Amino acid sequence: MKPLHIETPLFESRPLSLHAGRSVWLKLDALQPPGSFKIRGIGFACQEYVRRGAKRLISSSGGNAGIAVAYAGRHLSVPVLIVVPETTSDRAKALIRQEGAEVLVHGDSWQEANELATSTVDESDVLVHPFDDPLVWQGHSTLIDEIARSGVKPGALVVSVGGGGLLCGLVEGMRQNGWSDVPVIAVETEGADSLAQSVRAGHRIELPAITSLAITLGAKKICARAFDCTRDHPLRSIVVSDRGAVSACQRFLDDHRLVVEPACGASLAAVYEGAPELEDFESVLVIVCGGATTTLEQLREWARASA
Ligand SMILES: *Cc1c(COP(=O)(O)O)cnc(C)c1O
């Protein structure tokens, strides 16, 4: 079956390379039709669930995952229900509805929306998890297949981490392509740093609350497989500020004319701020993971708020 994601551009960024004093490659998954890399894993998982007989797709994400499920459902001709909390922005709801999915608003927090979504699922439905599903990881691993096919092998890979699904997929893709020697630089924002704190503690911790504005990175706890990846694969964990992430989004807009959200700006901030973790590498490759709900106006507001 034809995948629901597209092959995205990969190139060496002149402005970021000059700035960082090393070769900086960009994999532009912000250009996926639903706005982020999420369609790789979620698209693959939804195709597989529908092939196995699922009659409806359900999600409780008001962000890029929900948009990806809605996009997948439209292409697979299956109805989609997305249950979101009242805090979800009008723009996010509009993007989901634009894909033809039904949006149900319930509760003050994601937990409440997720409880309703979970209780709504019957045996012919499937509740699609945004990051903790081996099918999702398998879909995300196509990022590495594409990069390897193009003949590029970077010194290190820079990637943003929320619940860790993208990380799991990349590590799987690297294993399959014989890249187990390529370290991952895992980036989070302060207040959404559940991987960094887990690495430090030596076990998976749960954050009491998410205080970063990069809500897409706001999983209180990373998935178990992501924690295993921090041990099975060479990995350095770094944490940037919200301000650094937003400022990186603004600089990236000037440098490459693309709006991305702070979750993605976090990875770019590692380059723009010259993180010492990059120093050992002649070349790094940044997964420009995207973000569909952010607007230019929103970026300006965040920049004011985090200044
Ligand atoms: C989902 C998402 C992330 C985090 O991915 P995880 O698989 O949860 O670690 C980062 N950036 C963007 C733009 C996302 O949509």
CSV table of C-alpha atoms and ligand atoms in Angstrom, one decimal:
chain,number,residue,atom,x,y,z
A,1,MET,CA,0.0,0.0,0.0
A,2,LYS,CA,1.2,3.5,-0.8
A,3,PRO,CA,2.3,5.4,2.3
A,4,LEU,CA,0.3,8.4,3.4
A,5,HIS,CA,3.4,10.5,4.0
A,6,ILE,CA,5.6,12.0,1.3
A,7,GLU,CA,9.4,12.0,0.9
A,8,THR,CA,10.6,15.3,2.2
A,9,PRO,CA,13.6,17.5,1.2
A,10,LEU,CA,17.0,16.9,2.7
A,11,PHE,CA,19.7,19.6,2.2
A,12,GLU,CA,22.7,21.2,3.8
A,13,SER,CA,21.7,24.6,5.3
A,14,ARG,CA,24.1,27.3,4.4
A,15,PRO,CA,23.0,29.8,7.1
A,16,LEU,CA,22.9,27.2,9.9
A,17,SER,CA,26.2,25.6,8.8
A,18,LEU,CA,27.9,29.0,8.8
A,19,HIS,CA,26.4,29.9,12.1
A,20,ALA,CA,27.3,26.6,13.8
A,21,GLY,CA,30.8,26.3,12.2
A,22,ARG,CA,30.0,22.8,11.1
A,23,SER,CA,27.9,21.2,8.4
A,24,VAL,CA,24.2,21.3,9.4
A,25,TRP,CA,21.7,19.2,7.4
A,26,LEU,CA,18.0,19.6,7.5
A,27,LYS,CA,15.3,17.0,6.9
A,28,LEU,CA,12.2,19.1,6.3
A,29,ASP,CA,9.3,17.0,7.7
A,30,ALA,CA,7.5,20.3,8.4
A,31,LEU,CA,6.5,19.9,4.7
A,32,GLN,CA,4.5,16.8,5.3
A,33,PRO,CA,0.9,17.6,4.1
A,34,PRO,CA,-0.6,17.6,7.6
A,35,GLY,CA,2.3,19.7,8.9
A,36,SER,CA,4.5,17.4,10.8
A,37,PHE,CA,6.4,14.1,10.8
A,38,LYS,CA,3.5,12.5,12.8
A,39,ILE,CA,1.8,11.3,9.6
A,40,ARG,CA,4.7,8.9,9.0
A,41,GLY,CA,4.0,6.8,12.0
A,42,ILE,CA,0.3,7.5,12.5
A,43,GLY,CA,-0.4,7.1,8.8
A,44,PHE,CA,1.3,3.7,8.8
A,45,ALA,CA,-0.5,2.6,12.0
A,46,CYS,CA,-3.9,3.8,10.7
A,47,GLN,CA,-3.4,1.9,7.4
A,48,GLU,CA,-2.5,-1.2,9.3
A,49,TYR,CA,-5.5,-0.9,11.7
A,50,VAL,CA,-7.9,-0.3,8.8
A,51,ARG,CA,-6.4,-3.3,7.0
A,52,ARG,CA,-7.1,-5.4,10.1
A,53,GLY,CA,-10.8,-4.2,10.0
A,54,ALA,CA,-11.0,-1.0,12.1
A,55,LYS,CA,-14.2,0.9,11.1
A,56,ARG,CA,-13.4,4.1,12.9
A,57,LEU,CA,-10.3,6.0,14.1
A,58,ILE,CA,-10.3,7.8,17.4
A,59,SER,CA,-7.7,10.1,19.0
A,60,SER,CA,-7.6,12.5,21.9
A,61,SER,CA,-4.9,14.7,20.6
A,62,GLY,CA,-5.8,18.3,19.6
A,63,GLY,CA,-2.3,18.7,18.2
A,64,ASN,CA,-0.3,17.3,15.3
A,65,ALA,CA,-1.2,13.7,16.2
A,66,GLY,CA,-4.9,14.4,16.0
A,67,ILE,CA,-4.4,16.3,12.7
A,68,ALA,CA,-2.5,13.3,11.3
A,69,VAL,CA,-5.2,10.8,12.3
A,70,ALA,CA,-7.8,13.0,10.7
A,71,TYR,CA,-5.7,13.2,7.5
A,72,ALA,CA,-5.2,9.5,7.5
A,73,GLY,CA,-8.9,8.8,8.0
A,74,ARG,CA,-9.8,11.0,5.0
A,75,HIS,CA,-7.3,9.2,2.8
A,76,LEU,CA,-8.5,5.8,4.0
A,77,SER,CA,-12.2,6.7,3.8
A,78,VAL,CA,-12.9,5.9,7.4
A,79,PRO,CA,-14.7,8.2,9.9
A,80,VAL,CA,-12.5,9.9,12.5
A,81,LEU,CA,-13.5,11.2,15.9
A,82,ILE,CA,-11.1,13.5,17.8
A,83,VAL,CA,-11.9,14.2,21.4
A,84,VAL,CA,-10.1,17.4,22.7
A,85,PRO,CA,-10.2,19.4,25.9
A,86,GLU,CA,-11.6,22.9,26.1
A,87,THR,CA,-8.1,24.3,26.1
A,88,THR,CA,-7.6,23.3,22.5
A,89,SER,CA,-7.2,26.3,20.2
A,90,ASP,CA,-9.8,27.2,17.5
A,91,ARG,CA,-7.2,26.9,14.9
A,92,ALA,CA,-6.3,23.3,15.9
A,93,LYS,CA,-10.0,22.4,15.9
A,94,ALA,CA,-10.4,24.0,12.5
A,95,LEU,CA,-7.5,22.1,11.1
A,96,ILE,CA,-8.9,18.8,12.3
A,97,ARG,CA,-12.4,19.6,10.9
A,98,GLN,CA,-10.8,20.7,7.6
A,99,GLU,CA,-9.7,17.0,7.2
A,100,GLY,CA,-13.3,16.0,7.6
A,101,ALA,CA,-13.1,14.6,11.1
A,102,GLU,CA,-15.6,15.0,13.9
A,103,VAL,CA,-14.4,17.1,16.8
A,104,LEU,CA,-15.8,16.5,20.3
A,105,VAL,CA,-14.8,19.0,23.0
A,106,HIS,CA,-14.8,17.5,26.5
A,107,GLY,CA,-13.2,18.4,29.8
A,108,ASP,CA,-10.6,20.8,31.1
A,109,SER,CA,-7.6,18.7,30.4
A,110,TRP,CA,-6.2,16.1,28.1
A,111,GLN,CA,-6.8,13.4,30.7
A,112,GLU,CA,-10.5,14.0,30.7
A,113,ALA,CA,-10.7,14.1,26.9
A,114,ASN,CA,-8.7,10.9,26.8
A,115,GLU,CA,-11.0,9.2,29.3
A,116,LEU,CA,-14.0,10.0,27.2
A,117,ALA,CA,-12.2,8.9,24.0
A,118,THR,CA,-11.2,5.6,25.7
A,119,SER,CA,-14.8,4.9,27.0
A,120,THR,CA,-16.2,5.7,23.5
A,121,VAL,CA,-14.1,3.0,21.7
A,122,ASP,CA,-16.0,-0.1,20.8
A,123,GLU,CA,-14.6,-3.3,19.2
A,124,SER,CA,-14.7,-2.0,15.6
A,125,ASP,CA,-12.9,1.3,16.6
A,126,VAL,CA,-9.3,1.9,17.3
A,127,LEU,CA,-7.8,4.5,19.6
A,128,VAL,CA,-4.6,5.7,18.0
A,129,HIS,CA,-1.8,6.5,20.5
A,130,PRO,CA,0.3,9.5,19.6
A,131,PHE,CA,3.7,7.9,20.5
A,132,ASP,CA,3.5,4.6,22.3
A,133,ASP,CA,2.9,2.1,19.6
A,134,PRO,CA,5.4,-0.1,17.7
A,135,LEU,CA,3.5,0.6,14.4
A,136,VAL,CA,4.0,4.3,14.9
A,137,TRP,CA,7.7,3.8,15.5
A,138,GLN,CA,7.9,1.7,12.3
A,139,GLY,CA,6.4,4.5,10.3
A,140,HIS,CA,8.7,7.1,11.8
A,141,SER,CA,11.7,4.9,10.9
A,142,THR,CA,11.1,5.8,7.2
A,143,LEU,CA,12.8,9.1,8.0
A,144,ILE,CA,16.2,7.3,8.3
A,145,ASP,CA,15.5,5.1,5.3
A,146,GLU,CA,15.1,8.2,3.2
A,147,ILE,CA,18.2,9.9,4.6
A,148,ALA,CA,20.3,6.8,4.1
A,149,ARG,CA,19.0,6.3,0.6
A,150,SER,CA,20.2,9.8,-0.3
A,151,GLY,CA,23.7,8.8,0.7
A,152,VAL,CA,24.0,11.3,3.6
A,153,LYS,CA,25.4,10.0,7.0
A,154,PRO,CA,25.6,12.7,9.6
A,155,GLY,CA,27.9,12.7,12.6
A,156,ALA,CA,24.9,13.1,14.9
A,157,LEU,CA,21.1,13.4,14.7
A,158,VAL,CA,19.3,16.3,16.5
A,159,VAL,CA,15.8,15.5,17.5
A,160,SER,CA,13.0,16.9,19.7
A,161,VAL,CA,11.5,14.6,22.3
A,162,GLY,CA,7.9,14.6,23.6
A,163,GLY,CA,6.6,11.2,24.5
A,164,GLY,CA,9.5,9.7,22.6
A,165,GLY,CA,7.8,8.1,19.6
A,166,LEU,CA,9.9,9.9,17.1
A,167,LEU,CA,13.1,8.9,19.1
A,168,CYS,CA,12.0,5.3,19.1
A,169,GLY,CA,11.4,5.3,15.3
A,170,LEU,CA,14.7,7.0,14.5
A,171,VAL,CA,16.6,4.6,16.7
A,172,GLU,CA,14.8,1.7,15.0
A,173,GLY,CA,15.6,3.1,11.5
A,174,MET,CA,19.2,3.6,12.5
A,175,ARG,CA,19.5,0.0,13.6
A,176,GLN,CA,18.0,-1.2,10.4
A,177,ASN,CA,20.3,1.0,8.3
A,178,GLY,CA,23.5,0.1,10.2
A,179,TRP,CA,23.8,3.5,11.8
A,180,SER,CA,24.0,2.4,15.4
A,181,ASP,CA,27.2,4.4,15.7
A,182,VAL,CA,25.4,7.7,15.0
A,183,PRO,CA,24.6,9.5,18.3
A,184,VAL,CA,21.2,11.1,18.9
A,185,ILE,CA,21.1,14.5,20.5
A,186,ALA,CA,17.7,14.5,22.2
A,187,VAL,CA,16.3,18.0,22.8
A,188,GLU,CA,13.5,19.1,25.2
A,189,THR,CA,12.4,22.4,26.7
A,190,GLU,CA,12.5,23.3,30.4
A,191,GLY,CA,9.3,22.2,31.9
A,192,ALA,CA,8.7,19.4,29.4
A,193,ASP,CA,12.1,17.7,30.1
A,194,SER,CA,10.8,14.2,31.1
A,195,LEU,CA,13.5,12.4,29.1
A,196,ALA,CA,16.4,14.5,30.6
A,197,GLN,CA,15.1,14.0,34.1
A,198,SER,CA,14.6,10.3,33.5
A,199,VAL,CA,18.2,9.9,32.2
A,200,ARG,CA,19.5,11.8,35.3
A,201,ALA,CA,17.4,9.7,37.7
A,202,GLY,CA,18.3,6.4,36.0
A,203,HIS,CA,14.6,5.4,35.7
A,204,ARG,CA,11.5,6.8,34.0
A,205,ILE,CA,10.1,9.7,36.1
A,206,GLU,CA,6.8,11.5,35.8
A,207,LEU,CA,6.8,15.3,35.7
A,208,PRO,CA,4.2,16.8,38.2
A,209,ALA,CA,3.1,19.2,35.5
A,210,ILE,CA,4.1,20.6,32.1
A,211,THR,CA,5.2,24.2,32.4
A,212,SER,CA,6.7,24.7,28.9
A,213,LEU,CA,4.9,26.5,26.2
A,214,ALA,CA,6.1,23.8,23.8
A,215,ILE,CA,3.0,21.8,24.7
A,216,THR,CA,3.7,19.3,21.9
A,217,LEU,CA,6.7,18.1,23.9
A,218,GLY,CA,4.5,18.0,27.1
A,219,ALA,CA,4.3,14.2,27.8
A,220,LYS,CA,4.7,13.9,31.6
A,221,LYS,CA,6.3,10.6,31.1
A,222,ILE,CA,8.2,9.2,28.1
A,223,CYS,CA,7.2,5.8,26.8
A,224,ALA,CA,9.2,2.8,28.2
A,225,ARG,CA,10.8,2.0,24.8
A,226,ALA,CA,12.1,5.6,24.6
A,227,PHE,CA,13.8,5.2,28.0
A,228,ASP,CA,15.4,1.9,26.7
A,229,CYS,CA,16.6,3.8,23.7
A,230,THR,CA,18.6,6.1,26.0
A,231,ARG,CA,20.5,3.0,27.1
A,232,ASP,CA,20.7,0.9,23.9
A,233,HIS,CA,21.8,3.8,21.6
A,234,PRO,CA,24.5,6.5,22.1
A,235,LEU,CA,22.4,9.5,23.2
A,236,ARG,CA,23.0,13.0,24.7
A,237,SER,CA,20.1,14.8,26.3
A,238,ILE,CA,19.9,18.6,26.3
A,239,VAL,CA,17.3,21.0,27.6
A,240,VAL,CA,16.7,24.5,26.1
A,241,SER,CA,14.5,27.4,27.3
A,242,ASP,CA,11.1,28.3,25.9
A,243,ARG,CA,12.6,31.6,24.9
A,244,GLY,CA,15.4,29.8,23.0
A,245,ALA,CA,13.0,27.6,21.2
A,246,VAL,CA,10.7,30.5,20.1
A,247,SER,CA,13.7,32.6,19.1
A,248,ALA,CA,15.0,29.6,17.0
A,249,CYS,CA,11.6,29.5,15.3
A,250,GLN,CA,11.9,33.1,14.4
A,251,ARG,CA,15.4,32.8,13.1
A,252,PHE,CA,14.5,29.7,11.1
A,253,LEU,CA,11.6,31.6,9.5
A,254,ASP,CA,14.1,34.2,8.3
A,255,ASP,CA,16.7,31.7,7.2
A,256,HIS,CA,14.5,29.1,5.5
A,257,ARG,CA,11.1,30.8,5.2
A,258,LEU,CA,9.1,28.2,7.1
A,259,VAL,CA,7.0,28.5,10.2
A,260,VAL,CA,7.6,25.7,12.7
A,261,GLU,CA,6.3,25.4,16.3
A,262,PRO,CA,8.5,25.7,19.5
A,263,ALA,CA,8.6,21.9,19.8
A,264,CYS,CA,10.6,21.9,16.6
A,265,GLY,CA,12.3,25.2,17.5
A,266,ALA,CA,13.9,23.3,20.5
A,267,SER,CA,16.0,21.2,18.1
A,268,LEU,CA,16.9,24.3,16.0
A,269,ALA,CA,17.8,26.1,19.2
A,270,ALA,CA,20.5,23.5,19.9
A,271,VAL,CA,22.1,24.6,16.7
A,272,TYR,CA,21.4,28.4,16.9
A,273,GLU,CA,22.7,28.5,20.5
A,274,GLY,CA,25.8,26.5,19.7
A,275,ALA,CA,25.1,23.7,22.3
A,276,PRO,CA,28.4,22.2,23.5
A,277,GLU,CA,27.0,18.7,22.8
A,278,LEU,CA,27.4,19.4,19.1
A,279,GLU,CA,31.1,20.2,19.3
A,280,ASP,CA,32.4,16.7,18.6
A,281,PHE,CA,30.7,16.5,15.3
A,282,GLU,CA,31.8,17.7,11.9
A,283,SER,CA,28.2,17.4,10.6
A,284,VAL,CA,24.8,17.2,12.3
A,285,LEU,CA,21.4,16.5,10.9
A,286,VAL,CA,18.3,18.2,12.4
A,287,ILE,CA,14.9,16.6,12.0
A,288,VAL,CA,12.7,19.7,11.3
A,289,CYS,CA,9.7,18.0,12.8
A,290,GLY,CA,7.2,20.7,11.9
A,291,GLY,CA,4.0,21.9,13.6
A,292,ALA,CA,0.7,22.7,12.0
A,293,THR,CA,-1.1,24.8,14.6
A,294,THR,CA,1.5,27.6,14.9
A,295,THR,CA,1.0,30.9,13.1
A,296,LEU,CA,3.3,33.9,12.7
A,297,GLU,CA,1.1,36.0,15.0
A,298,GLN,CA,1.3,33.2,17.7
A,299,LEU,CA,5.1,33.2,17.4
A,300,ARG,CA,5.2,36.9,18.0
A,301,GLU,CA,3.0,36.6,21.0
A,302,TRP,CA,5.2,33.8,22.5
A,303,ALA,CA,8.3,35.9,21.8
A,304,ARG,CA,6.8,38.8,23.8
A,305,ALA,CA,5.6,36.4,26.6
A,306,SER,CA,9.0,34.6,27.0
A,307,ALA,CA,11.3,37.7,26.6
B,1,LIG,C1,4.8,15.0,18.3
B,1,LIG,C2,5.8,16.0,18.0
B,1,LIG,C3,7.0,16.0,18.7
B,1,LIG,C4,7.4,15.0,19.7
B,1,LIG,O1,7.3,13.7,19.3
B,1,LIG,P1,7.2,12.4,20.3
B,1,LIG,O2,7.0,11.3,19.4
B,1,LIG,O3,6.0,12.7,21.2
B,1,LIG,O4,8.5,12.4,21.0
B,1,LIG,C5,7.9,17.0,18.4
B,1,LIG,N1,7.7,17.9,17.5
B,1,LIG,C6,6.5,18.0,16.8
B,1,LIG,C7,6.3,19.0,15.8
B,1,LIG,C8,5.5,17.0,17.1
B,1,LIG,O5,4.4,17.0,16.4
